[in-house]
PDB file of C-alpha atoms in Angstrom:
ATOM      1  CA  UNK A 134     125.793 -14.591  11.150  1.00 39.00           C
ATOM      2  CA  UNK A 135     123.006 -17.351  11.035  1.00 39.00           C
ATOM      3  CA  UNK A 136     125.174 -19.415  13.236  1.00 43.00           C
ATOM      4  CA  UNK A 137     126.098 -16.845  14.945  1.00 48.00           C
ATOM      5  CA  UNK A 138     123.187 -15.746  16.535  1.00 45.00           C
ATOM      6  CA  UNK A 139     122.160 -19.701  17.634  1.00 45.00           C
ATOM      7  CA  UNK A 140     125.269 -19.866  18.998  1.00 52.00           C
ATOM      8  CA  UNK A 141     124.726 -16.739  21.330  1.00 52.00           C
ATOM      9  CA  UNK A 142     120.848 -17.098  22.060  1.00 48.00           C
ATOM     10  CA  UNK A 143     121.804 -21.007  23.581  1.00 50.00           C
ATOM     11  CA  UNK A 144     124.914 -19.558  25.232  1.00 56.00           C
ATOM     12  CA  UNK A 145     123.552 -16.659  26.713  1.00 52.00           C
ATOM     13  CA  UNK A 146     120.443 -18.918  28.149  1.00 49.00           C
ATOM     14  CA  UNK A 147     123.298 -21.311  29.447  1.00 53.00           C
ATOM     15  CA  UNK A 148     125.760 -19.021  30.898  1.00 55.00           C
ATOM     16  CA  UNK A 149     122.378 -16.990  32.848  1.00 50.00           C
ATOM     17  CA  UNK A 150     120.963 -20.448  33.827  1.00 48.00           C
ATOM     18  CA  UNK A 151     124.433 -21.614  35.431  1.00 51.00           C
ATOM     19  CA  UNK A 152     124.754 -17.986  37.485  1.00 49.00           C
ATOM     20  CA  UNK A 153     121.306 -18.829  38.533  1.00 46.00           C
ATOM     21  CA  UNK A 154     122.669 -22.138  39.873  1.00 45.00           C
ATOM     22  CA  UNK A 155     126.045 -21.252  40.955  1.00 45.00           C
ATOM     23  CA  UNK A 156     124.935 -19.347  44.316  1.00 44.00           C
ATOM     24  CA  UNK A 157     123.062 -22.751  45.518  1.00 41.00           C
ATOM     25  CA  UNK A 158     126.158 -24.323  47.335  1.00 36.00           C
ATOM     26  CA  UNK A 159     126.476 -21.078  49.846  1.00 43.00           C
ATOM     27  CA  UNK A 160     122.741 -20.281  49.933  1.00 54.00           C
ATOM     28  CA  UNK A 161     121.405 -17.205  48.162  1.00 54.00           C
ATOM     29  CA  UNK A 162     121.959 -13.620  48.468  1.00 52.00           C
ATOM     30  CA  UNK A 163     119.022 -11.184  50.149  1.00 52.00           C
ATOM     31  CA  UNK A 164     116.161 -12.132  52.006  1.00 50.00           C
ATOM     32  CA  UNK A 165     114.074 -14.954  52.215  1.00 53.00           C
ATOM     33  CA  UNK A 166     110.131 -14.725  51.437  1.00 53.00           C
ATOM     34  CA  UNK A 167     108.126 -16.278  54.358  1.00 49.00           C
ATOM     35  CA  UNK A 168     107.227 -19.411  54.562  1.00 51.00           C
ATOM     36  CA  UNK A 169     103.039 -18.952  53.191  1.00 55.00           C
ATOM     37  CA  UNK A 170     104.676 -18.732  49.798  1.00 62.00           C
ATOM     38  CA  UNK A 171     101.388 -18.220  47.353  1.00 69.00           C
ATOM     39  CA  UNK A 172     102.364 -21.387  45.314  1.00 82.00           C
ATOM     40  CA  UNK A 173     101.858 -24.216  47.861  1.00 84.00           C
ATOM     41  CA  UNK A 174     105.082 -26.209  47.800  1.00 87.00           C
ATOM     42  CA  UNK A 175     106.655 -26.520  51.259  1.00 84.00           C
ATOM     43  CA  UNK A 176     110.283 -24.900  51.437  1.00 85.00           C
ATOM     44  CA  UNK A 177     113.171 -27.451  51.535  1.00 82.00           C
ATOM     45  CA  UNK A 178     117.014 -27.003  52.790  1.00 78.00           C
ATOM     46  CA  UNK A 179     119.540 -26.484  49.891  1.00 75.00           C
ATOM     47  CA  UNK A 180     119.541 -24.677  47.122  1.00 80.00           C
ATOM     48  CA  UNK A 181     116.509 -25.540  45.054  1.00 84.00           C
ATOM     49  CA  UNK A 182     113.998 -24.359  48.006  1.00 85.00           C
ATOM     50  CA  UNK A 183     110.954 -25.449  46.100  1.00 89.00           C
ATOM     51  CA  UNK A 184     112.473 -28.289  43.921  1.00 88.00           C
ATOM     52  CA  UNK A 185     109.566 -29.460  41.463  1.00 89.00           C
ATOM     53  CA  UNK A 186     108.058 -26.083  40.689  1.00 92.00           C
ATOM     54  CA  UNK A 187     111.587 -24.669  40.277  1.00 92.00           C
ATOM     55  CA  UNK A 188     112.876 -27.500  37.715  1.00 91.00           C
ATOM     56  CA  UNK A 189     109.628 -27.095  35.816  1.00 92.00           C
ATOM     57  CA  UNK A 190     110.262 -23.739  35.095  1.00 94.00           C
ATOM     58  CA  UNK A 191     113.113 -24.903  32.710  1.00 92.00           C
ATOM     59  CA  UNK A 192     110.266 -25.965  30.360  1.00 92.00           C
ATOM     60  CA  UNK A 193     110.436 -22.545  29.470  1.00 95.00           C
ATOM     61  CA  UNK A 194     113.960 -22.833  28.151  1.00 93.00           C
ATOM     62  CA  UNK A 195     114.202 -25.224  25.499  1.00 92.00           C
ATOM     63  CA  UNK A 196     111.153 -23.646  23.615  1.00 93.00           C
ATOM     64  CA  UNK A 197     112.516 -20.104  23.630  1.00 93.00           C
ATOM     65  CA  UNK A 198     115.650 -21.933  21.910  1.00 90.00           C
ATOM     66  CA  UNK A 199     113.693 -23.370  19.260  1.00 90.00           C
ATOM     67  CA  UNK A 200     111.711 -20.319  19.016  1.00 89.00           C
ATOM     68  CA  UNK A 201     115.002 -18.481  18.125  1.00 87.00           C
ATOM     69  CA  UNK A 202     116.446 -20.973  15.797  1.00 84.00           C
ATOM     70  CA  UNK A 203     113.279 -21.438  13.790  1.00 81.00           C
ATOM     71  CA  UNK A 204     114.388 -20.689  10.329  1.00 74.00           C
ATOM     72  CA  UNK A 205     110.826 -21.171   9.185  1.00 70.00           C
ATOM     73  CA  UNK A 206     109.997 -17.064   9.975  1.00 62.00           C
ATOM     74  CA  UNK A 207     110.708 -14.491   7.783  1.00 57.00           C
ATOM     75  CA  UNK A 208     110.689 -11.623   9.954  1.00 56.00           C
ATOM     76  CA  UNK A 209     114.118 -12.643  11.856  1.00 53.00           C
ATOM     77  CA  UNK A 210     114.238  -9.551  14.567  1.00 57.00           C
ATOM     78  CA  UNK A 211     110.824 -10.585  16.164  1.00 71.00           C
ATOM     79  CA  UNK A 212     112.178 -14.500  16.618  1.00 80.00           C
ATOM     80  CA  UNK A 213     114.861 -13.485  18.275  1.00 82.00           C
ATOM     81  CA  UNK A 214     113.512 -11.206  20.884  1.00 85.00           C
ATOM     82  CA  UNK A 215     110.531 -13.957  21.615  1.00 89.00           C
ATOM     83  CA  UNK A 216     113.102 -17.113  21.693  1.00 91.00           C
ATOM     84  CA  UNK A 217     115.623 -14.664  24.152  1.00 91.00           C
ATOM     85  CA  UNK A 218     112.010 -13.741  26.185  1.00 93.00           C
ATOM     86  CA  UNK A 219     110.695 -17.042  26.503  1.00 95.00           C
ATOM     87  CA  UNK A 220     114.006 -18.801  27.642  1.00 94.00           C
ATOM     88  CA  UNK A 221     114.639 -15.900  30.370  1.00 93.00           C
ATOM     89  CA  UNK A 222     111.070 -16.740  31.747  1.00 96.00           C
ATOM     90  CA  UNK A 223     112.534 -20.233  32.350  1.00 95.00           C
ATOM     91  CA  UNK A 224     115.306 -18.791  33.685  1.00 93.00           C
ATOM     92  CA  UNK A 225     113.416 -16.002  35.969  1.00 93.00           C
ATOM     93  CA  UNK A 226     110.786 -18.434  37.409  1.00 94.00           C
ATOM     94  CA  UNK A 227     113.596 -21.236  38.040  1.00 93.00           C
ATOM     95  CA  UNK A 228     115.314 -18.648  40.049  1.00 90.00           C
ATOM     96  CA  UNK A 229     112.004 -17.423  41.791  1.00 90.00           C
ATOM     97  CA  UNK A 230     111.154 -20.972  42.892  1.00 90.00           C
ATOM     98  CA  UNK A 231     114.840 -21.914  43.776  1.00 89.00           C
ATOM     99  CA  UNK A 232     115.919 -19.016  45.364  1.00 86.00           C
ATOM    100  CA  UNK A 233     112.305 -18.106  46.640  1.00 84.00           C
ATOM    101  CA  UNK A 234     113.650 -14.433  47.564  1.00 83.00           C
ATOM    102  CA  UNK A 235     112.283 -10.974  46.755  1.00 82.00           C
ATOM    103  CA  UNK A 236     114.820 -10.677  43.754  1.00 83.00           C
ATOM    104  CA  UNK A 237     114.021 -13.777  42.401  1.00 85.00           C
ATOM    105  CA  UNK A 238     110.152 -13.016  42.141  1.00 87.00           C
ATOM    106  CA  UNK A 239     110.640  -9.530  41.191  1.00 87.00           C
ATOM    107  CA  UNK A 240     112.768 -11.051  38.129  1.00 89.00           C
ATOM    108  CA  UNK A 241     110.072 -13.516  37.297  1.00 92.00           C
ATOM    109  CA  UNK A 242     107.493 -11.116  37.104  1.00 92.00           C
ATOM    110  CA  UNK A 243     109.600  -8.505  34.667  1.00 92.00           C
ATOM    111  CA  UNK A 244     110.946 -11.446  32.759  1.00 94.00           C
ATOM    112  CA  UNK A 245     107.175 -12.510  31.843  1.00 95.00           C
ATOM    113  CA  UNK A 246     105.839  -8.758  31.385  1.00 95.00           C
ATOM    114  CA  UNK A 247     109.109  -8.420  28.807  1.00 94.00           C
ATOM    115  CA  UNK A 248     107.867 -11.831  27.187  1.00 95.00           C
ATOM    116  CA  UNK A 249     104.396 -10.459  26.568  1.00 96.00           C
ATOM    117  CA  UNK A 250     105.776  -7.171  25.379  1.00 95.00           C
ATOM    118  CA  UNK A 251     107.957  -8.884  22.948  1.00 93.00           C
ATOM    119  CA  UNK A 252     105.097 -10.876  21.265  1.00 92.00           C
ATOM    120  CA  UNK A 253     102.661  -7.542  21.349  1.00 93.00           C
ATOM    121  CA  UNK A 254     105.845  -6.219  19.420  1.00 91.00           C
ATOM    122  CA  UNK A 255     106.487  -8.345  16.857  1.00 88.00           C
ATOM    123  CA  UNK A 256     102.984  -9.057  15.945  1.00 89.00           C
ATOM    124  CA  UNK A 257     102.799  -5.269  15.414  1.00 89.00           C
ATOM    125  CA  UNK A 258     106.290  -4.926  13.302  1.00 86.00           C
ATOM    126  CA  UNK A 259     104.986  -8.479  11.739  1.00 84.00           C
ATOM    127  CA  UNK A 260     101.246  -6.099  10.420  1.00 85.00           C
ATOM    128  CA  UNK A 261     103.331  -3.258   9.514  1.00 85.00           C
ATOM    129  CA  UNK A 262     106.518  -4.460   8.198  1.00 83.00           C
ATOM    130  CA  UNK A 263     108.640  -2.608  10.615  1.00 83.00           C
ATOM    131  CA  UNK A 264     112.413  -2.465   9.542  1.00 82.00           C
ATOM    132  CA  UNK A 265     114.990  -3.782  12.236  1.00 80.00           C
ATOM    133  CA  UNK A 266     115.933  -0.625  13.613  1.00 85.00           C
ATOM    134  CA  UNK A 267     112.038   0.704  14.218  1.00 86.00           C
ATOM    135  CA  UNK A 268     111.089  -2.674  15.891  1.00 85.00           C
ATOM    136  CA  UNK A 269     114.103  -2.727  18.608  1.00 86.00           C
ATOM    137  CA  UNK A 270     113.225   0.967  19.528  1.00 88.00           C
ATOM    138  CA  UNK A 271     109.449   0.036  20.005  1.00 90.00           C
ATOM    139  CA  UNK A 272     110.811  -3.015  21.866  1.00 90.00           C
ATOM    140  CA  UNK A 273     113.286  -0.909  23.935  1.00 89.00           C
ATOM    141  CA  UNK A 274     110.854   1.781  24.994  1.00 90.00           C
ATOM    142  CA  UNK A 275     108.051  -0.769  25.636  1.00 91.00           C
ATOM    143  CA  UNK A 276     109.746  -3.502  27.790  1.00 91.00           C
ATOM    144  CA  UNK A 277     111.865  -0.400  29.665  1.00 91.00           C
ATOM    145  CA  UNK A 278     108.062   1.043  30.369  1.00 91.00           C
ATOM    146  CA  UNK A 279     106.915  -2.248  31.658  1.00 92.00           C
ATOM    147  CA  UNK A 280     109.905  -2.827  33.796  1.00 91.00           C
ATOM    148  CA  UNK A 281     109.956   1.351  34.795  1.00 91.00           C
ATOM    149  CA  UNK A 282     106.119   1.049  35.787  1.00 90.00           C
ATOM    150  CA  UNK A 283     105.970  -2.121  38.080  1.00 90.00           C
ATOM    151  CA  UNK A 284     109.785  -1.420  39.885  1.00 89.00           C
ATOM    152  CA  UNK A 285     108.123   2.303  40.425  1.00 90.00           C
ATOM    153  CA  UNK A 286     104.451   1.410  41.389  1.00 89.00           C
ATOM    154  CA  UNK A 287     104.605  -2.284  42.584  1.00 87.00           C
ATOM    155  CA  UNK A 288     100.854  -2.289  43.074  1.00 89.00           C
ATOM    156  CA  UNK A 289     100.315  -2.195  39.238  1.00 90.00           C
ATOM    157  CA  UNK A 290     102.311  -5.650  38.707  1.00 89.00           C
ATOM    158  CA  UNK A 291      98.641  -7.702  38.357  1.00 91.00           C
ATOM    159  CA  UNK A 292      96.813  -5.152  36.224  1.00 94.00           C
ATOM    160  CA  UNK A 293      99.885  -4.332  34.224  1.00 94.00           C
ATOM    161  CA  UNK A 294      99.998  -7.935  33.645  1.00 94.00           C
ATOM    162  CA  UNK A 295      96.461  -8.940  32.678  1.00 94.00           C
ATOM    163  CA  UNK A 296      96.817  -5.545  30.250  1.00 95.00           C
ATOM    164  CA  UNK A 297      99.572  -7.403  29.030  1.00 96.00           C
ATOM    165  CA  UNK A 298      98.686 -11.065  28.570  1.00 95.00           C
ATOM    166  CA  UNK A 299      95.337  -9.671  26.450  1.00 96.00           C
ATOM    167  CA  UNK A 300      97.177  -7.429  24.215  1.00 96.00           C
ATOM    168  CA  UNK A 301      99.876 -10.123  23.687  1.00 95.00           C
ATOM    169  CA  UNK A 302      96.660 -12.538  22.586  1.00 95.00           C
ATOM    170  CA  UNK A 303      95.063  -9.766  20.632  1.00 95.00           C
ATOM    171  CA  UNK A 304      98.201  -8.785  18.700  1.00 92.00           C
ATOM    172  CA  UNK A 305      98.694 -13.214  17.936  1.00 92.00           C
ATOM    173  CA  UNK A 306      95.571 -13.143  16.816  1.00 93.00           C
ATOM    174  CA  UNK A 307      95.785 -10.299  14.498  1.00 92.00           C
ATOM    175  CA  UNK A 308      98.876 -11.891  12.817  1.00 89.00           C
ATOM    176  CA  UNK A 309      97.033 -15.635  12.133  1.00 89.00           C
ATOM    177  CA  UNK A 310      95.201 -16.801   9.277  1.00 86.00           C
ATOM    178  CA  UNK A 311      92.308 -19.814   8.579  1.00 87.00           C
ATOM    179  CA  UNK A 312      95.751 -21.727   8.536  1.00 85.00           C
ATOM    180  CA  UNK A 313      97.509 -21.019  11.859  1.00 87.00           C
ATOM    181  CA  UNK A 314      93.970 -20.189  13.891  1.00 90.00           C
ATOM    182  CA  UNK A 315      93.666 -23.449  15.556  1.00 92.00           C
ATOM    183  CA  UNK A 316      97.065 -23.332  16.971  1.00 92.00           C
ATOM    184  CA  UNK A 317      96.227 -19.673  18.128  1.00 94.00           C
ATOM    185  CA  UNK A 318      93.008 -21.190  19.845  1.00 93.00           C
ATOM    186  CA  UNK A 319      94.810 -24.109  20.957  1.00 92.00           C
ATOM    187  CA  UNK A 320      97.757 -22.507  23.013  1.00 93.00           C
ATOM    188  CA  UNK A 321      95.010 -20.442  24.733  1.00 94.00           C
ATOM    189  CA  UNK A 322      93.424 -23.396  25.823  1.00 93.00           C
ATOM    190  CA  UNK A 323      96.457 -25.222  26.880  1.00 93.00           C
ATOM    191  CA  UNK A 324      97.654 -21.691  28.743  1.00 94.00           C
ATOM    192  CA  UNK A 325      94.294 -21.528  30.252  1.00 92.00           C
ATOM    193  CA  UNK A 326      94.269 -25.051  31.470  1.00 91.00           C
ATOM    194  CA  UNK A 327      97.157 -24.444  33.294  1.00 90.00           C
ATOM    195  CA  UNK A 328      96.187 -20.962  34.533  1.00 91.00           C
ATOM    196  CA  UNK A 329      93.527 -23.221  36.167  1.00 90.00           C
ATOM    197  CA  UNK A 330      95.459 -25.534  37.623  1.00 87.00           C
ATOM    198  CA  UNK A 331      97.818 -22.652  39.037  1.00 87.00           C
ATOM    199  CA  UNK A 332      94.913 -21.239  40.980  1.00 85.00           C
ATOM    200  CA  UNK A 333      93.076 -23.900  42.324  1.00 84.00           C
ATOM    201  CA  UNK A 334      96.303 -25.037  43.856  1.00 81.00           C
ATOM    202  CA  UNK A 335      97.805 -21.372  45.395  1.00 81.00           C
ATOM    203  CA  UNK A 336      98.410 -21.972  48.959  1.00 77.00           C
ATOM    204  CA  UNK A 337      95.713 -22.123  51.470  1.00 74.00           C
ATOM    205  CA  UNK A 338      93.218 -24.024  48.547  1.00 73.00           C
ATOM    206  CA  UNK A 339      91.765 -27.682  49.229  1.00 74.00           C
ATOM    207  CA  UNK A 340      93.676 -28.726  46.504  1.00 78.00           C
ATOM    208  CA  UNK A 341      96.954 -27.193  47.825  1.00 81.00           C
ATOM    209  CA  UNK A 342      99.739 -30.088  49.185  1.00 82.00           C
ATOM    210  CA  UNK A 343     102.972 -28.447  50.266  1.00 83.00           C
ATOM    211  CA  UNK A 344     104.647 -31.536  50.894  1.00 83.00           C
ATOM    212  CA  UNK A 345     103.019 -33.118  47.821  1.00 81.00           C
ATOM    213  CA  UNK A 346     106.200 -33.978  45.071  1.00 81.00           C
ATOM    214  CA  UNK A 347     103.734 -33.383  42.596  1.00 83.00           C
ATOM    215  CA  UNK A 348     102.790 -29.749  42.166  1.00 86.00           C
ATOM    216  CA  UNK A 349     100.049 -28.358  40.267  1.00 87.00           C
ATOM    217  CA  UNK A 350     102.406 -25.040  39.977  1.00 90.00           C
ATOM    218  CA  UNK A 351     104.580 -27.297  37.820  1.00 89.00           C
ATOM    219  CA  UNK A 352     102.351 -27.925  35.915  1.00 89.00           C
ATOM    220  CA  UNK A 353     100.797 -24.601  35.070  1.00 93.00           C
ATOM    221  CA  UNK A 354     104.641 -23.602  34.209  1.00 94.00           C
ATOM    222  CA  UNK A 355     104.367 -27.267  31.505  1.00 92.00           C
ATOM    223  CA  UNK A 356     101.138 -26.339  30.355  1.00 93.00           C
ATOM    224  CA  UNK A 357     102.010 -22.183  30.059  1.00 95.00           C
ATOM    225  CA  UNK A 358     105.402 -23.550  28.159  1.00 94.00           C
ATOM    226  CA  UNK A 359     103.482 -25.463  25.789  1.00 93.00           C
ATOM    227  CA  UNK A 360     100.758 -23.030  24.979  1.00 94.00           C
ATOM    228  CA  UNK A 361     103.422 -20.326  24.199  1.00 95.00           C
ATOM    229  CA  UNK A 362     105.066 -22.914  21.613  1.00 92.00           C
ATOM    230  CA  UNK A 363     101.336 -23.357  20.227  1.00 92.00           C
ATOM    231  CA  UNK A 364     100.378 -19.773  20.071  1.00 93.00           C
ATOM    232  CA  UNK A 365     103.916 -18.828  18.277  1.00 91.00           C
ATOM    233  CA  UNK A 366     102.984 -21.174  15.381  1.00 88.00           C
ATOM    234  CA  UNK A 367     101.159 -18.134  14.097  1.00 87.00           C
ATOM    235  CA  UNK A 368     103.852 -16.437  13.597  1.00 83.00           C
ATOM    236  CA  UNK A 369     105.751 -19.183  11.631  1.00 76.00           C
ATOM    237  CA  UNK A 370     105.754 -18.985   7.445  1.00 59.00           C
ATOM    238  CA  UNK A 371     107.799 -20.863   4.850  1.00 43.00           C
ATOM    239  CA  UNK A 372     110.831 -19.054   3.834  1.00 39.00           C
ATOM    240  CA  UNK A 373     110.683 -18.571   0.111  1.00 32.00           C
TER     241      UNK A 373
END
């Protein structure tokens, strides 16, 4: 079973990652968001419409695989549902950027409102010593409310996210110690620093180059990739 679940956490990453990719040689399916996408970089022809903020994204991937083969956390459940959520944000904002569709962002935005709910999750099941069956139905309900409320009220996607991204950095918090703190404080500051760079570069901004191959999008998705690696350090502790 421990290389079991490895084994299925890369391959289910890979095998989404490739269907992601595999539609990029006949163009992708649905309709095309105009051409004042909010995150400056200029369309191109082929499959990977916006090419450096779309192979950023995959930052995302490789930490939600170490995430899930960390053996250093004793609560196994909770890695697993954060490595699986982090790696499908890779794999939802590669597809937003690449595809640059309504589906595509639509899956980005759920795939990083699931993220969040996982880590409110498991910080709570991590307080209160949840057993394995208890934290997958708080997961369930919780990411299937998330996903229910912004496919049913669109509107809410923004405040349902900040709601989100605070209790997510509340619930972190809650689980560190004097020990893991600065890596807690850290990731914020990383995630913020990209935040930063996100918004002072959303098109229509001075700072904004759509034909730029350099991208400040990219890298807020670097920055956001490396924060979340920082911030899950709290959760880390030595197997005994």
């Amino acid at each position: 079973m421990a290389l079991l679940l490895p084994a299925a956490a890369v391959a289910v990453t890979l095998v989404t990652t490739a269907f992601g990719l595999g539609p990029g040689t006949e163009g992708w399916p649905t309709s095309a968001l105009t051409p004042q996408f909010p995150d400056c970089e200029a369309f191109r022809s082929g499959f990977l419409r916006q090419p450096t903020t779309a192979v950023t994204s995959l930052a995302f991937v490789p930490i939600g695989i170490w995430i899930a083969v960390d053996r250093r956390v004793t609560v196994l459940a909770p890695r697993w549902l954060m490595g699986l959520a982090v790696a499908f944000v890779g794999v939802g904002s590669f597809l937003a950027h690449a595809a640059a569709t309504d589906w595509a962002r639509t899956t980005d935005s759920l795939a990083i409102k699931v993220m969040l709910v996982t880590f409110i999750v498991g910080a709570a099941a991590q307080r209160r010593n949840w057993d394995l069956v208890r934290l997958l139905a708080w997961w369930a309900g919780a990411a299937a409310a998330a996903v229910a409320i912004e496919l049913t009220m669109p509107a809410t996607a923004r405040p349902l996210l900040a709601v989100l991204v605070v209790a997510a950095a509340a619930g972190s918090y809650l689980v560190s110690d004097a020990a893991t703190r600065r890596w807690w404080v850290g990731g914020l500051v990383v995630i913020g620093v990209g935040a930063f760079a996100w918004g002072v570069s959303r098109s229509g901004s001075g700072l904004c180059s759509p034909q730029a191959v350099f991208q400040l999008h990219g890298l807020w998705h670097i920055l956001a990739a490396a924060g979340i690696a920082s911030v899950y350090q709290v959760y880390r502790t030595e197997v005994t």
